[in-house]
XYZ file of N, CA, C and O in Angstrom:
320
model
N 104.022 48.742 163.790
C 105.247 48.204 164.342
C 106.417 48.816 163.572
O 106.446 48.816 162.346
N 107.347 49.318 164.296
C 108.537 49.895 163.675
C 109.550 48.795 163.437
O 109.684 47.860 164.214
N 110.247 48.894 162.317
C 111.289 47.927 162.036
C 112.352 48.583 161.170
O 112.108 49.594 160.522
N 113.510 47.989 161.186
C 114.602 48.465 160.357
C 114.794 47.472 159.232
O 114.857 46.265 159.467
N 114.851 47.979 158.036
C 115.075 47.130 156.866
C 116.473 47.426 156.345
O 116.781 48.560 155.972
N 117.291 46.406 156.338
C 118.659 46.574 155.846
C 118.743 45.991 154.442
O 118.465 44.811 154.240
N 119.096 46.826 153.506
C 119.243 46.404 152.113
C 120.651 46.714 151.645
O 121.271 47.665 152.114
N 121.111 45.917 150.689
C 122.391 46.286 150.107
C 122.151 47.534 149.247
O 121.010 47.857 148.903
N 123.196 48.267 148.926
C 123.027 49.535 148.206
C 122.245 49.408 146.888
O 121.432 50.281 146.567
N 122.452 48.325 146.164
C 121.746 48.166 144.887
C 120.249 48.001 145.107
O 119.438 48.606 144.390
N 119.869 47.198 146.105
C 118.445 47.005 146.389
C 117.821 48.277 146.950
O 116.677 48.611 146.637
N 118.564 48.995 147.773
C 118.054 50.263 148.306
C 117.828 51.261 147.176
O 116.803 51.948 147.141
N 118.758 51.318 146.247
C 118.608 52.212 145.096
C 117.393 51.808 144.257
O 116.612 52.665 143.829
N 117.220 50.514 144.055
C 116.072 50.023 143.293
C 114.760 50.377 144.001
O 113.814 50.850 143.373
N 114.729 50.184 145.311
C 113.537 50.535 146.083
C 113.242 52.030 145.976
O 112.090 52.425 145.763
N 114.259 52.831 146.080
C 114.077 54.286 145.973
C 113.521 54.657 144.595
O 112.580 55.451 144.482
N 114.063 54.043 143.546
C 113.594 54.349 142.187
C 112.132 53.928 141.985
O 111.359 54.663 141.369
N 111.777 52.759 142.507
C 110.389 52.297 142.395
C 109.461 53.259 143.143
O 108.405 53.651 142.638
N 109.856 53.644 144.346
C 109.041 54.560 145.146
C 108.858 55.898 144.428
O 107.749 56.430 144.366
N 109.926 56.418 143.868
C 109.832 57.688 143.134
C 108.937 57.540 141.910
O 108.105 58.402 141.633
N 109.117 56.450 141.192
C 108.324 56.225 139.976
C 106.833 56.123 140.293
O 105.999 56.623 139.554
N 106.501 55.448 141.408
C 105.100 55.263 141.784
C 104.573 56.381 142.673
O 103.415 56.360 143.079
N 105.457 57.336 142.992
C 105.093 58.448 143.876
C 104.531 57.927 145.201
O 103.464 58.321 145.665
N 105.274 57.000 145.785
C 104.928 56.402 147.075
C 106.159 56.483 147.969
O 107.275 56.710 147.497
N 105.932 56.235 149.235
C 107.083 56.140 150.133
C 107.726 54.764 149.952
O 107.079 53.816 149.479
N 108.969 54.675 150.341
C 109.644 53.384 150.266
C 108.948 52.383 151.189
O 108.827 51.202 150.843
N 108.454 52.842 152.327
C 107.724 51.973 153.247
C 106.477 51.408 152.576
O 106.180 50.210 152.689
N 105.746 52.262 151.857
C 104.551 51.797 151.157
C 104.899 50.761 150.092
O 104.193 49.765 149.928
N 105.981 51.000 149.361
C 106.386 50.051 148.320
C 106.723 48.698 148.932
O 106.314 47.654 148.419
N 107.432 48.703 150.051
C 107.775 47.443 150.721
C 106.510 46.746 151.217
O 106.340 45.533 151.022
N 105.593 47.491 151.816
C 104.351 46.892 152.326
C 103.540 46.286 151.184
O 103.009 45.172 151.313
N 103.437 46.989 150.075
C 102.715 46.477 148.911
C 103.390 45.207 148.394
O 102.718 44.218 148.079
N 104.713 45.222 148.322
C 105.449 44.050 147.836
C 105.209 42.836 148.735
O 105.021 41.722 148.243
N 105.184 43.057 150.044
C 104.944 41.953 150.983
C 103.533 41.399 150.781
O 103.328 40.179 150.724
N 102.538 42.288 150.663
C 101.153 41.825 150.459
C 101.014 41.072 149.138
O 100.340 40.037 149.071
N 101.644 41.584 148.075
C 101.563 40.902 146.776
C 102.252 39.543 146.822
O 101.757 38.568 146.248
N 103.375 39.468 147.517
C 104.084 38.192 147.636
C 103.230 37.186 148.417
O 103.126 36.012 148.031
N 102.600 37.646 149.493
C 101.728 36.777 150.281
C 100.557 36.281 149.432
O 100.176 35.109 149.513
N 100.000 37.154 148.609
C 98.893 36.764 147.735
C 99.350 35.708 146.729
O 98.620 34.759 146.442
N 100.568 35.865 146.183
C 101.099 34.856 145.249
C 101.295 33.518 145.953
O 101.010 32.460 145.376
N 101.779 33.549 147.180
C 101.947 32.307 147.943
C 100.594 31.643 148.189
O 100.463 30.422 148.055
N 99.600 32.447 148.551
C 98.252 31.895 148.764
C 97.716 31.289 147.477
O 97.108 30.216 147.493
N 97.927 31.964 146.351
C 97.462 31.445 145.066
C 98.180 30.145 144.718
O 97.565 29.198 144.217
N 99.470 30.080 145.004
C 100.231 28.853 144.744
C 99.718 27.717 145.620
O 99.599 26.575 145.154
N 99.391 28.030 146.886
C 98.822 27.008 147.774
C 97.491 26.520 147.224
O 97.203 25.319 147.248
N 96.669 27.443 146.744
C 95.366 27.072 146.187
C 95.546 26.217 144.939
O 94.849 25.221 144.759
N 96.498 26.598 144.075
C 96.775 25.803 142.877
C 97.217 24.394 143.251
O 96.791 23.409 142.636
N 98.077 24.286 144.272
C 98.548 22.974 144.714
C 97.391 22.158 145.274
O 97.289 20.952 145.020
N 96.499 22.822 146.000
C 95.336 22.127 146.560
C 94.422 21.638 145.443
O 93.928 20.504 145.490
N 94.202 22.474 144.440
C 93.366 22.070 143.308
C 94.003 20.910 142.553
O 93.315 19.969 142.146
N 95.315 20.966 142.376
C 96.020 19.892 141.673
C 95.925 18.585 142.458
O 95.724 17.510 141.875
N 96.044 18.677 143.777
C 95.953 17.478 144.614
C 94.544 16.888 144.532
O 94.384 15.661 144.421
N 93.523 17.740 144.579
C 92.145 17.237 144.468
C 91.912 16.598 143.113
O 91.268 15.548 143.008
N 92.452 17.211 142.073
C 92.305 16.662 140.726
C 92.997 15.306 140.625
O 92.456 14.367 140.028
N 94.171 15.193 141.222
C 94.898 13.920 141.198
C 94.119 12.838 141.945
O 94.051 11.689 141.489
N 93.522 13.207 143.084
C 92.719 12.224 143.832
C 91.501 11.784 143.025
O 91.156 10.604 143.005
N 90.838 12.745 142.349
C 89.681 12.380 141.526
C 90.091 11.456 140.386
O 89.407 10.484 140.080
N 91.228 11.763 139.755
C 91.716 10.917 138.664
C 92.050 9.517 139.163
O 91.741 8.523 138.497
N 92.677 9.431 140.322
C 93.023 8.121 140.891
C 91.758 7.336 141.218
O 91.688 6.122 140.964
N 90.761 8.010 141.757
C 89.502 7.334 142.076
C 88.823 6.846 140.805
O 88.317 5.713 140.757
N 88.813 7.663 139.769
C 88.193 7.262 138.500
C 88.922 6.065 137.906
O 88.292 5.126 137.403
N 90.262 6.067 137.986
C 91.047 4.919 137.488
C 90.718 3.660 138.275
O 90.552 2.580 137.713
N 90.613 3.804 139.595
C 90.308 2.646 140.441
C 88.934 2.082 140.100
O 88.762 0.858 140.041
N 87.972 2.967 139.844
C 86.630 2.497 139.463
C 86.674 1.774 138.121
O 86.109 0.686 137.965
N 87.361 2.373 137.140
C 87.471 1.725 135.819
C 88.157 0.373 135.937
O 87.725 -0.613 135.337
N 89.231 0.318 136.710
C 89.954 -0.948 136.889
C 89.072 -1.995 137.568
O 89.069 -3.165 137.184
N 88.314 -1.559 138.566
C 87.434 -2.484 139.274
C 86.343 -3.012 138.349
O 86.028 -4.206 138.379
N 85.789 -2.135 137.527
C 84.768 -2.584 136.565
C 85.371 -3.588 135.599
O 84.772 -4.634 135.316
N 86.563 -3.300 135.104
C 87.216 -4.216 134.163
C 87.555 -5.544 134.841
O 87.334 -6.616 134.266
N 88.057 -5.471 136.067
C 88.434 -6.695 136.784
C 87.226 -7.548 137.144
O 87.341 -8.775 137.275
N 86.090 -6.919 137.302
C 84.897 -7.639 137.755
C 83.810 -7.673 136.683
O 82.631 -7.851 137.005
N 84.199 -7.546 135.421
C 83.235 -7.478 134.327
C 82.342 -8.711 134.293
O 81.123 -8.594 134.110
N 82.938 -9.884 134.489
C 82.142 -11.109 134.411
C 81.105 -11.149 135.550
O 79.913 -11.439 135.308
N 81.504 -10.819 136.729
C 80.563 -10.827 137.860
C 79.470 -9.775 137.658
O 78.305 -10.023 137.939
N 79.865 -8.601 137.177
C 78.874 -7.560 136.929
C 77.875 -7.994 135.854
O 76.684 -7.705 135.949
N 78.385 -8.693 134.838
C 77.503 -9.180 133.788
C 76.509 -10.195 134.345
O 75.313 -10.130 134.048
N 76.990 -11.102 135.190
C 76.081 -12.095 135.794
C 75.050 -11.426 136.693
O 73.879 -11.836 136.695
N 75.470 -10.415 137.433
C 74.546 -9.724 138.316
C 73.492 -8.920 137.544
O 72.387 -8.728 138.026
N 73.841 -8.497 136.356
C 72.904 -7.666 135.585
C 71.796 -8.490 134.929
O 70.844 -7.936 134.405
N 71.929 -9.796 134.932
C 70.916 -10.671 134.276
C 69.772 -10.972 135.185
O 69.712 -11.074 136.305
């Protein structure tokens, strides 16, 4: 797909310098940057998902501990 990328002069100069330094075309540098940014977003989503799962596990463990503490007398009677 063809597209036009409009950059301010400073960003265009920076892109040109990166492309020259890496011996790539400016198009390749932009494509690589987009893929790397997408990968970082995916990693951030995965980190958020892991954090959410960890929070749910912690909440469940707290609820179990609280329930055991709240029902200690009944549990003791049932264990006899």
